[in-house]
mmCIF file of C-alpha atoms and ligand atoms in Angstrom:
data_model
loop_
_atom_site.group_PDB
_atom_site.id
_atom_site.type_symbol
_atom_site.label_atom_id
_atom_site.label_comp_id
_atom_site.label_asym_id
_atom_site.label_seq_id
_atom_site.Cartn_x
_atom_site.Cartn_y
_atom_site.Cartn_z
ATOM 1 C CA UNK L 1 78.344 114.696 62.163
ATOM 2 C CA UNK L 2 77.116 113.572 65.542
ATOM 3 C CA UNK L 3 79.680 111.180 66.964
ATOM 4 C CA UNK L 4 79.013 108.611 69.723
ATOM 5 C CA UNK L 5 78.947 110.352 73.212
ATOM 6 C CA UNK L 6 80.328 108.516 76.279
ATOM 7 C CA UNK L 7 78.090 108.650 79.381
ATOM 8 C CA UNK L 8 78.242 112.132 81.100
ATOM 9 C CA UNK L 9 80.021 110.960 84.028
ATOM 10 C CA UNK L 10 83.141 110.029 82.130
ATOM 11 C CA UNK L 11 83.683 113.525 80.920
ATOM 12 C CA UNK L 12 85.541 114.694 84.162
ATOM 13 C CA UNK L 13 87.344 111.397 84.540
ATOM 14 C CA UNK L 14 91.118 111.438 83.855
ATOM 15 C CA UNK L 15 92.873 108.084 83.534
ATOM 16 C CA UNK L 16 94.963 106.542 86.032
ATOM 17 C CA UNK L 17 98.332 108.480 86.080
ATOM 18 C CA UNK L 18 101.647 106.712 86.157
ATOM 19 C CA UNK L 19 105.093 108.377 86.380
ATOM 20 C CA UNK L 20 106.910 109.149 83.170
ATOM 21 C CA UNK L 21 110.171 107.405 82.790
ATOM 22 C CA UNK L 22 113.155 109.433 81.766
ATOM 23 C CA UNK L 23 115.390 106.539 80.787
ATOM 24 C CA UNK L 24 115.614 105.701 84.570
ATOM 25 C CA UNK L 25 117.790 103.075 85.959
ATOM 26 C CA UNK L 26 115.696 102.447 89.219
ATOM 27 C CA UNK L 27 112.128 102.747 88.667
ATOM 28 C CA UNK L 28 110.773 103.426 92.117
ATOM 29 C CA UNK L 29 107.565 104.864 91.127
ATOM 30 C CA UNK L 30 105.021 101.890 91.242
ATOM 31 C CA UNK L 31 105.677 100.093 94.436
ATOM 32 C CA UNK L 32 106.860 96.979 92.739
ATOM 33 C CA UNK L 33 108.749 94.257 94.313
ATOM 34 C CA UNK L 34 112.585 94.957 94.210
ATOM 35 C CA UNK L 35 113.337 91.192 94.785
ATOM 36 C CA UNK L 36 111.267 90.188 91.946
ATOM 37 C CA UNK L 37 108.925 87.133 92.127
ATOM 38 C CA UNK L 38 109.675 83.649 93.475
ATOM 39 C CA UNK L 39 111.521 81.343 91.186
ATOM 40 C CA UNK L 40 108.808 78.744 91.569
ATOM 41 C CA UNK L 41 106.213 81.402 90.421
ATOM 42 C CA UNK L 42 108.337 81.984 87.305
ATOM 43 C CA UNK L 43 108.684 78.251 86.578
ATOM 44 C CA UNK L 44 104.900 77.779 86.939
ATOM 45 C CA UNK L 45 104.280 80.693 84.390
ATOM 46 C CA UNK L 46 106.569 79.109 82.002
ATOM 47 C CA UNK L 47 104.846 75.644 82.426
ATOM 48 C CA UNK L 48 101.409 77.415 81.846
ATOM 49 C CA UNK L 49 102.637 78.937 78.740
ATOM 50 C CA UNK L 50 102.426 75.560 77.000
ATOM 51 C CA UNK L 51 98.604 75.916 77.094
ATOM 52 C CA UNK L 52 98.056 79.387 75.777
ATOM 53 C CA UNK L 53 95.484 78.124 73.161
ATOM 54 C CA UNK L 54 93.060 77.025 75.745
ATOM 55 C CA UNK L 55 90.892 79.397 78.024
ATOM 56 C CA UNK L 56 91.824 79.594 81.530
ATOM 57 C CA UNK L 57 89.831 78.094 84.314
ATOM 58 C CA UNK L 58 87.168 80.656 84.703
ATOM 59 C CA UNK L 59 86.585 79.890 88.507
ATOM 60 C CA UNK L 60 90.362 79.941 89.190
ATOM 61 C CA UNK L 61 89.797 76.933 91.431
ATOM 62 C CA UNK L 62 93.391 75.876 91.887
ATOM 63 C CA UNK L 63 94.401 79.425 92.870
ATOM 64 C CA UNK L 64 91.632 79.881 95.138
ATOM 65 C CA UNK L 65 92.446 76.530 96.830
ATOM 66 C CA UNK L 66 96.115 77.657 97.128
ATOM 67 C CA UNK L 67 94.952 81.041 98.727
ATOM 68 C CA UNK L 68 92.630 79.071 100.981
ATOM 69 C CA UNK L 69 95.200 76.809 102.177
ATOM 70 C CA UNK L 70 97.740 79.549 102.924
ATOM 71 C CA UNK L 71 95.418 81.630 104.948
ATOM 72 C CA UNK L 72 92.947 78.924 106.188
ATOM 73 C CA UNK L 73 90.007 80.394 104.193
ATOM 74 C CA UNK L 74 87.055 78.714 102.631
ATOM 75 C CA UNK L 75 88.008 78.867 98.855
ATOM 76 C CA UNK L 76 84.320 79.330 97.959
ATOM 77 C CA UNK L 77 84.336 82.677 99.665
ATOM 78 C CA UNK L 78 87.340 83.836 97.543
ATOM 79 C CA UNK L 79 87.125 85.628 94.183
ATOM 80 C CA UNK L 80 90.097 86.321 91.892
ATOM 81 C CA UNK L 81 90.548 89.300 89.648
ATOM 82 C CA UNK L 82 92.803 90.972 87.054
ATOM 83 C CA UNK L 83 94.644 92.701 89.798
ATOM 84 C CA UNK L 84 92.909 93.934 92.791
ATOM 85 C CA UNK L 85 92.095 96.972 90.793
ATOM 86 C CA UNK L 86 89.533 94.927 88.907
ATOM 87 C CA UNK L 87 87.865 93.779 92.091
ATOM 88 C CA UNK L 88 87.638 97.419 93.160
ATOM 89 C CA UNK L 89 85.719 98.247 89.940
ATOM 90 C CA UNK L 90 83.543 95.086 90.263
ATOM 91 C CA UNK L 91 82.648 95.979 93.767
ATOM 92 C CA UNK L 92 81.631 99.635 92.820
ATOM 93 C CA UNK L 93 79.696 98.260 89.927
ATOM 94 C CA UNK L 94 77.852 95.748 92.017
ATOM 95 C CA UNK L 95 77.151 97.754 95.123
ATOM 96 C CA UNK L 96 76.891 101.473 94.146
ATOM 97 C CA UNK L 97 74.187 102.802 91.734
ATOM 98 C CA UNK L 98 74.616 106.075 89.982
ATOM 99 C CA UNK L 99 74.189 108.988 92.524
ATOM 100 C CA UNK L 100 75.143 106.679 95.406
ATOM 101 C CA UNK L 101 78.141 107.707 97.554
ATOM 102 C CA UNK L 102 81.386 105.868 97.919
ATOM 103 C CA UNK L 103 83.419 106.874 100.739
ATOM 104 C CA UNK L 104 87.202 106.722 101.406
ATOM 105 C CA UNK L 105 89.921 108.833 103.000
ATOM 106 C CA UNK L 106 91.424 112.156 101.868
ATOM 107 C CA UNK L 107 94.590 110.548 100.523
ATOM 108 C CA UNK L 108 93.044 107.044 99.862
ATOM 109 C CA UNK L 109 94.143 105.109 97.022
ATOM 110 C CA UNK L 110 92.901 107.018 93.681
ATOM 111 C CA UNK L 111 91.445 103.930 92.062
ATOM 112 C CA UNK L 112 88.396 104.179 94.558
ATOM 113 C CA UNK L 113 87.592 107.523 93.087
ATOM 114 C CA UNK L 114 88.182 106.468 89.490
ATOM 115 C CA UNK L 115 85.896 103.388 89.874
ATOM 116 C CA UNK L 116 83.368 105.515 91.728
ATOM 117 C CA UNK L 117 83.187 108.108 88.889
ATOM 118 C CA UNK L 118 83.353 105.545 86.278
ATOM 119 C CA UNK L 119 80.175 103.905 87.364
ATOM 120 C CA UNK L 120 78.419 107.255 88.037
ATOM 121 C CA UNK L 121 78.616 107.041 91.795
ATOM 122 C CA UNK L 122 79.757 109.973 93.916
ATOM 123 C CA UNK L 123 83.352 109.823 95.456
ATOM 124 C CA UNK L 124 83.499 111.291 98.998
ATOM 125 C CA UNK L 125 86.753 111.780 100.754
ATOM 126 C CA UNK L 126 86.823 112.083 104.506
ATOM 127 C CA UNK L 127 89.641 114.123 106.008
ATOM 128 C CA UNK L 128 92.681 112.250 107.340
ATOM 129 C CA UNK L 129 94.767 113.355 110.500
ATOM 130 C CA UNK L 130 98.576 113.462 110.053
ATOM 131 C CA UNK L 131 98.180 111.602 106.736
ATOM 132 C CA UNK L 132 96.338 108.719 108.541
ATOM 133 C CA UNK L 133 92.742 107.584 108.083
ATOM 134 C CA UNK L 134 90.610 109.200 110.719
ATOM 135 C CA UNK L 135 87.766 106.685 111.857
ATOM 136 C CA UNK L 136 85.595 109.508 113.430
ATOM 137 C CA UNK L 137 85.862 111.608 110.262
ATOM 138 C CA UNK L 138 84.975 108.562 108.075
ATOM 139 C CA UNK L 139 81.864 107.819 110.268
ATOM 140 C CA UNK L 140 80.971 111.484 110.309
ATOM 141 C CA UNK L 141 81.101 111.561 106.403
ATOM 142 C CA UNK L 142 78.484 108.808 106.081
ATOM 143 C CA UNK L 143 75.058 109.956 104.631
ATOM 144 C CA UNK L 144 72.031 107.908 103.757
ATOM 145 C CA UNK L 145 73.545 107.537 100.179
ATOM 146 C CA UNK L 146 76.674 105.891 101.400
ATOM 147 C CA UNK L 147 76.976 102.351 99.950
ATOM 148 C CA UNK L 148 80.537 101.558 100.159
ATOM 149 C CA UNK L 149 83.527 102.699 102.286
ATOM 150 C CA UNK L 150 87.017 101.702 101.028
ATOM 151 C CA UNK L 151 89.835 101.637 103.375
ATOM 152 C CA UNK L 152 93.267 101.056 102.152
ATOM 153 C CA UNK L 153 95.105 99.590 105.108
ATOM 154 C CA UNK L 154 97.923 100.337 104.899
ATOM 155 C CA UNK L 155 97.194 103.152 102.496
ATOM 156 C CA UNK L 156 98.985 104.040 99.245
ATOM 157 C CA UNK L 157 100.245 106.656 98.792
ATOM 158 C CA UNK L 158 100.821 107.737 102.498
ATOM 159 C CA UNK L 159 102.104 104.363 103.939
ATOM 160 C CA UNK L 160 100.204 104.762 107.158
ATOM 161 C CA UNK L 161 97.788 102.360 108.634
ATOM 162 C CA UNK L 162 94.849 101.910 111.166
ATOM 163 C CA UNK L 163 95.298 99.351 114.175
ATOM 164 C CA UNK L 164 92.997 96.500 114.295
ATOM 165 C CA UNK L 165 90.992 98.041 117.034
ATOM 166 C CA UNK L 166 90.471 101.078 114.954
ATOM 167 C CA UNK L 167 89.260 99.172 112.008
ATOM 168 C CA UNK L 168 86.769 97.259 114.215
ATOM 169 C CA UNK L 169 85.642 100.542 115.486
ATOM 170 C CA UNK L 170 84.993 101.729 112.013
ATOM 171 C CA UNK L 171 82.936 98.619 111.086
ATOM 172 C CA UNK L 172 80.945 99.026 114.327
ATOM 173 C CA UNK L 173 80.258 102.733 113.533
ATOM 174 C CA UNK L 174 78.970 102.115 110.074
ATOM 175 C CA UNK L 175 75.523 101.092 109.124
ATOM 176 C CA UNK L 176 75.334 97.281 108.514
ATOM 177 C CA UNK L 177 74.017 97.833 104.907
ATOM 178 C CA UNK L 178 77.196 99.721 104.129
ATOM 179 C CA UNK L 179 80.013 97.462 102.423
ATOM 180 C CA UNK L 180 83.419 98.019 104.226
ATOM 181 C CA UNK L 181 86.182 96.993 101.885
ATOM 182 C CA UNK L 182 89.622 96.635 103.659
ATOM 183 C CA UNK L 183 92.209 96.923 100.776
ATOM 184 C CA UNK L 184 95.354 95.386 102.156
ATOM 185 C CA UNK L 185 97.571 95.442 99.221
ATOM 186 C CA UNK L 186 100.631 95.845 101.188
ATOM 187 C CA UNK L 187 99.688 93.672 104.335
ATOM 188 C CA UNK L 188 102.589 91.430 103.841
ATOM 189 C CA UNK L 189 105.054 94.169 104.471
ATOM 190 C CA UNK L 190 103.582 95.347 107.772
ATOM 191 C CA UNK L 191 105.719 94.122 110.729
ATOM 192 C CA UNK L 192 103.380 95.456 113.700
ATOM 193 C CA UNK L 193 101.551 93.514 116.045
ATOM 194 C CA UNK L 194 98.429 95.632 116.177
ATOM 195 C CA UNK L 195 97.794 95.434 112.507
ATOM 196 C CA UNK L 196 95.388 93.084 110.951
ATOM 197 C CA UNK L 197 94.866 92.420 107.342
ATOM 198 C CA UNK L 198 91.081 92.497 107.463
ATOM 199 C CA UNK L 199 90.656 88.736 106.922
ATOM 200 C CA UNK L 200 89.111 88.140 110.466
ATOM 201 C CA UNK L 201 86.525 90.759 109.972
ATOM 202 C CA UNK L 202 85.720 89.613 106.337
ATOM 203 C CA UNK L 203 85.282 85.956 107.912
ATOM 204 C CA UNK L 204 83.066 87.108 110.617
ATOM 205 C CA UNK L 205 80.823 89.651 109.186
ATOM 206 C CA UNK L 206 78.400 89.737 106.258
ATOM 207 C CA UNK L 207 79.305 93.261 105.159
ATOM 208 C CA UNK L 208 83.053 93.415 104.960
ATOM 209 C CA UNK L 209 85.333 92.295 102.148
ATOM 210 C CA UNK L 210 89.289 91.910 102.335
ATOM 211 C CA UNK L 211 91.208 92.521 99.057
ATOM 212 C CA UNK L 212 94.875 91.472 98.401
ATOM 213 C CA UNK L 213 97.173 91.411 95.391
ATOM 214 C CA UNK L 214 100.000 89.456 93.894
ATOM 215 C CA UNK L 215 101.493 92.739 92.380
ATOM 216 C CA UNK L 216 103.415 93.855 95.612
ATOM 217 C CA UNK L 217 105.341 91.459 97.666
ATOM 218 C CA UNK L 218 104.769 88.601 95.368
ATOM 219 C CA UNK L 219 106.412 90.506 92.417
ATOM 220 C CA UNK L 220 103.723 89.614 89.860
ATOM 221 C CA UNK L 221 102.561 93.125 88.896
ATOM 222 C CA UNK L 222 103.034 92.085 85.082
ATOM 223 C CA UNK L 223 100.553 89.277 85.547
ATOM 224 C CA UNK L 224 97.598 91.235 86.914
ATOM 225 C CA UNK L 225 96.231 89.107 89.639
ATOM 226 C CA UNK L 226 94.539 89.809 93.005
ATOM 227 C CA UNK L 227 91.921 88.386 95.129
ATOM 228 C CA UNK L 228 89.074 89.125 97.620
ATOM 229 C CA UNK L 229 87.331 87.400 100.450
ATOM 230 C CA UNK L 230 84.206 87.794 102.301
ATOM 231 C CA UNK L 231 80.621 86.451 102.969
ATOM 232 C CA UNK L 232 79.551 84.168 100.322
ATOM 233 C CA UNK L 233 76.729 86.413 99.291
ATOM 234 C CA UNK L 234 79.116 89.196 98.549
ATOM 235 C CA UNK L 235 81.523 87.011 96.663
ATOM 236 C CA UNK L 236 78.695 85.374 94.617
ATOM 237 C CA UNK L 237 77.476 88.956 93.693
ATOM 238 C CA UNK L 238 80.922 89.947 92.384
ATOM 239 C CA UNK L 239 81.232 86.704 90.421
ATOM 240 C CA UNK L 240 78.025 87.861 88.448
ATOM 241 C CA UNK L 241 79.781 90.928 87.158
ATOM 242 C CA UNK L 242 83.220 89.561 86.472
ATOM 243 C CA UNK L 243 84.351 88.392 82.961
ATOM 244 C CA UNK L 244 83.869 84.715 82.412
ATOM 245 C CA UNK L 245 87.840 84.203 82.123
ATOM 246 C CA UNK L 246 89.071 87.364 83.907
ATOM 247 C CA UNK L 247 92.234 86.024 85.081
ATOM 248 C CA UNK L 248 94.646 84.409 82.647
ATOM 249 C CA UNK L 249 95.972 80.921 82.913
ATOM 250 C CA UNK L 250 99.653 82.059 83.185
ATOM 251 C CA UNK L 251 98.691 84.442 86.057
ATOM 252 C CA UNK L 252 96.753 81.809 87.965
ATOM 253 C CA UNK L 253 99.498 79.379 87.706
ATOM 254 C CA UNK L 254 102.255 81.792 88.884
ATOM 255 C CA UNK L 255 100.061 83.301 91.684
ATOM 256 C CA UNK L 256 99.216 79.805 92.988
ATOM 257 C CA UNK L 257 103.038 79.037 93.194
ATOM 258 C CA UNK L 258 103.983 82.475 94.550
ATOM 259 C CA UNK L 259 101.453 82.205 97.535
ATOM 260 C CA UNK L 260 102.924 78.755 98.449
ATOM 261 C CA UNK L 261 106.409 80.119 98.547
ATOM 262 C CA UNK L 262 106.635 81.434 101.994
ATOM 263 C CA UNK L 263 110.532 81.625 102.125
ATOM 264 C CA UNK L 264 110.503 84.075 99.250
ATOM 265 C CA UNK L 265 107.855 86.309 100.701
ATOM 266 C CA UNK L 266 109.825 86.294 104.153
ATOM 267 C CA UNK L 267 112.857 87.308 102.280
ATOM 268 C CA UNK L 268 111.107 90.021 100.398
ATOM 269 C CA UNK L 269 109.530 91.258 103.800
ATOM 270 C CA UNK L 270 112.897 91.123 105.676
ATOM 271 C CA UNK L 271 114.639 92.977 102.877
ATOM 272 C CA UNK L 272 111.885 95.839 103.075
ATOM 273 C CA UNK L 273 112.080 96.108 106.786
ATOM 274 C CA UNK L 274 115.749 96.399 106.651
ATOM 275 C CA UNK L 275 115.988 98.709 103.710
ATOM 276 C CA UNK L 276 113.101 100.979 104.856
ATOM 277 C CA UNK L 277 114.843 101.532 108.079
ATOM 278 C CA UNK L 278 118.221 102.142 106.507
ATOM 279 C CA UNK L 279 116.704 104.815 104.157
ATOM 280 C CA UNK L 280 114.549 106.509 106.775
ATOM 281 C CA UNK L 281 117.304 106.518 109.305
ATOM 282 C CA UNK L 282 119.457 108.409 106.857
ATOM 283 C CA UNK L 283 116.551 110.630 105.997
ATOM 284 C CA UNK L 284 116.168 111.510 109.674
ATOM 285 C CA UNK L 285 119.923 112.249 110.057
ATOM 286 C CA UNK L 286 119.979 114.509 107.157
ATOM 287 C CA UNK L 287 116.628 116.390 108.080
ATOM 288 C CA UNK L 288 114.827 115.016 105.111
ATOM 289 C CA UNK L 289 110.994 115.046 106.166
ATOM 290 C CA UNK L 290 109.024 112.022 105.451
ATOM 291 C CA UNK L 291 105.897 110.277 106.524
ATOM 292 C CA UNK L 292 106.705 107.069 108.551
ATOM 293 C CA UNK L 293 105.637 104.154 106.463
ATOM 294 C CA UNK L 294 104.927 100.428 107.052
ATOM 295 C CA UNK L 295 104.910 99.720 103.300
ATOM 296 C CA UNK L 296 107.568 99.186 100.591
ATOM 297 C CA UNK L 297 107.458 102.958 99.822
ATOM 298 C CA UNK L 298 107.860 106.073 101.538
ATOM 299 C CA UNK L 299 106.750 109.682 101.028
ATOM 300 C CA UNK L 300 109.198 112.583 101.344
ATOM 301 C CA UNK L 301 108.052 116.034 101.871
ATOM 302 C CA UNK L 302 109.328 119.371 100.788
ATOM 303 C CA UNK L 303 108.467 123.012 101.633
ATOM 304 C CA UNK L 304 106.787 123.628 98.461
ATOM 305 C CA UNK L 305 106.114 122.335 94.942
ATOM 306 C CA UNK L 306 109.179 124.019 93.465
ATOM 307 C CA UNK L 307 111.479 122.215 95.793
ATOM 308 C CA UNK L 308 109.638 119.027 95.194
ATOM 309 C CA UNK L 309 110.065 119.396 91.622
ATOM 310 C CA UNK L 310 113.888 120.046 92.082
ATOM 311 C CA UNK L 311 113.933 116.933 94.083
ATOM 312 C CA UNK L 312 112.285 114.772 91.245
ATOM 313 C CA UNK L 313 114.820 116.314 88.879
ATOM 314 C CA UNK L 314 117.642 115.519 91.343
ATOM 315 C CA UNK L 315 116.481 112.055 91.502
ATOM 316 C CA UNK L 316 116.291 111.637 87.918
ATOM 317 C CA UNK L 317 119.817 112.841 87.748
ATOM 318 C CA UNK L 318 120.671 109.697 89.858
ATOM 319 C CA UNK L 319 118.698 107.509 87.489
ATOM 320 C CA UNK L 320 115.778 107.250 90.000
ATOM 321 C CA UNK L 321 112.108 107.627 88.759
ATOM 322 C CA UNK L 322 109.845 108.622 91.753
ATOM 323 C CA UNK L 323 106.106 109.319 91.843
ATOM 324 C CA UNK L 324 104.930 112.835 92.204
ATOM 325 C CA UNK L 325 101.556 113.079 94.191
ATOM 326 C CA UNK L 326 99.793 116.036 92.395
ATOM 327 C CA UNK L 327 97.048 113.506 91.500
ATOM 328 C CA UNK L 328 96.151 113.360 95.256
ATOM 329 C CA UNK L 329 96.389 117.191 95.781
ATOM 330 C CA UNK L 330 99.917 116.955 97.436
ATOM 331 C CA UNK L 331 102.214 118.897 95.271
ATOM 332 C CA UNK L 332 105.018 119.146 97.707
ATOM 333 C CA UNK L 333 105.614 115.382 98.194
ATOM 334 C CA UNK L 334 106.771 112.428 96.282
ATOM 335 C CA UNK L 335 106.468 108.711 97.057
ATOM 336 C CA UNK L 336 109.356 106.513 96.595
ATOM 337 C CA UNK L 337 109.403 102.875 96.502
ATOM 338 C CA UNK L 338 112.021 100.969 98.624
ATOM 339 C CA UNK L 339 114.500 99.391 96.266
ATOM 340 C CA UNK L 340 117.786 97.467 96.485
ATOM 341 C CA UNK L 341 120.571 98.988 98.451
ATOM 342 C CA UNK L 342 122.013 100.420 95.198
ATOM 343 C CA UNK L 343 118.771 102.071 94.450
ATOM 344 C CA UNK L 344 118.343 103.359 97.957
ATOM 345 C CA UNK L 345 121.921 104.870 97.837
ATOM 346 C CA UNK L 346 120.978 106.724 94.432
ATOM 347 C CA UNK L 347 117.789 108.105 96.269
ATOM 348 C CA UNK L 348 119.911 109.423 99.150
ATOM 349 C CA UNK L 349 122.362 110.922 96.809
ATOM 350 C CA UNK L 350 119.614 112.627 94.953
ATOM 351 C CA UNK L 351 117.886 114.119 97.913
ATOM 352 C CA UNK L 352 120.862 115.150 99.688
ATOM 353 C CA UNK L 353 121.392 118.254 97.601
ATOM 354 C CA UNK L 354 117.773 119.484 97.924
ATOM 355 C CA UNK L 355 116.548 121.789 100.546
ATOM 356 C CA UNK L 356 114.016 120.088 102.698
ATOM 357 C CA UNK L 357 111.224 120.962 105.100
ATOM 358 C CA UNK L 358 112.608 120.331 108.623
ATOM 359 C CA UNK L 359 111.238 117.287 110.387
HETATM 360 C C1 PLP S 1 96.175 100.195 97.881
HETATM 361 C C2 PLP S 1 96.065 99.535 96.636
HETATM 362 N N1 PLP S 1 95.085 98.736 96.317
HETATM 363 C C3 PLP S 1 95.128 98.154 95.043
HETATM 364 C C4 PLP S 1 96.118 98.244 94.141
HETATM 365 C C5 PLP S 1 95.936 97.612 92.948
HETATM 366 O O1 PLP S 1 96.886 96.661 92.794
HETATM 367 P P1 PLP S 1 96.718 95.594 91.543
HETATM 368 O O2 PLP S 1 95.645 95.980 90.763
HETATM 369 O O3 PLP S 1 98.027 95.485 90.792
HETATM 370 O O4 PLP S 1 96.393 94.160 92.315
HETATM 371 C C6 PLP S 1 97.211 98.842 94.386
HETATM 372 C C7 PLP S 1 98.330 99.236 93.479
HETATM 373 O O5 PLP S 1 99.160 100.082 93.487
HETATM 374 C C8 PLP S 1 97.187 99.678 95.655
HETATM 375 O O6 PLP S 1 98.176 100.486 96.035
#
């Protein structure tokens, strides 16, 4: 019997990998917010749960207004999605035809590759330098078929970033018909003056989109909500391909409250800055090799894949679930989310016993 066959480009596609939990006490595998969401977001979600029988506002107007107010953006140039990962898919669907090239960096967020493959586009990875995006390598990887460049800034899983001037140089070095997507999922954690979240380029150019998420610092990963901002024409095009009611009413209400709670966001950022420094200082003293990060996670490196596996097991022994990076072709490193002090102490206990690559 002949069965339905999926499109050929889906055959080689492996679904997004998540770390497997072994009864962990501390799940530090998904870069979630260790302080949780704002209480006002939780209250807004509970209130919205009284109207589950009606469709959400398909245009997410209250949420777009709240985002616009917070960042001084024109709400009509904002689009909301069921997580920023939905927006990544919509961008590829709208701007890359089968056979077109979608460019990103060697260790760039894996969703770019999955989205490109899902729509029959060709994913191209440009080499990085020191686990950091390399502007020249990206520009050199452009071909006549390049349609989209995704830059995760800062990047997951490496935790590294490009300075504002480097991002501007990238934009200037790309053809004007190439869409540059600056995915700033971790922007709120970055405490460096020379970093820019991409909103200014998205405001001033017709070919740059900025993406953000409520899953990270806002602690709403379970609600699946993200947003994008860019030129009216770009945003209007994405509206054509999104689902009519793509963001649920509970998500919209909670996200609008979260983005207004600046104090909670500041607490989460301060906690991360302090705990990231605490943990990496101890890594340094113990000779544990890591990639310096500006995010709410850090990559720890080992001599080889076997030592890395032992580290994952040692962490599991302390109740910690971390993320192996095999999916990125890095079999000798793991990504660990910055947690509460208890969780970070458990990470340290786990790693202390394992032999490490010297820094
Ligand atoms: C760089 C980057 N972009 C986008 C996303 C997607 O986030 P979400 O779909 O939860 O908004 C993630 C999630 O880990 C990420 O790391």
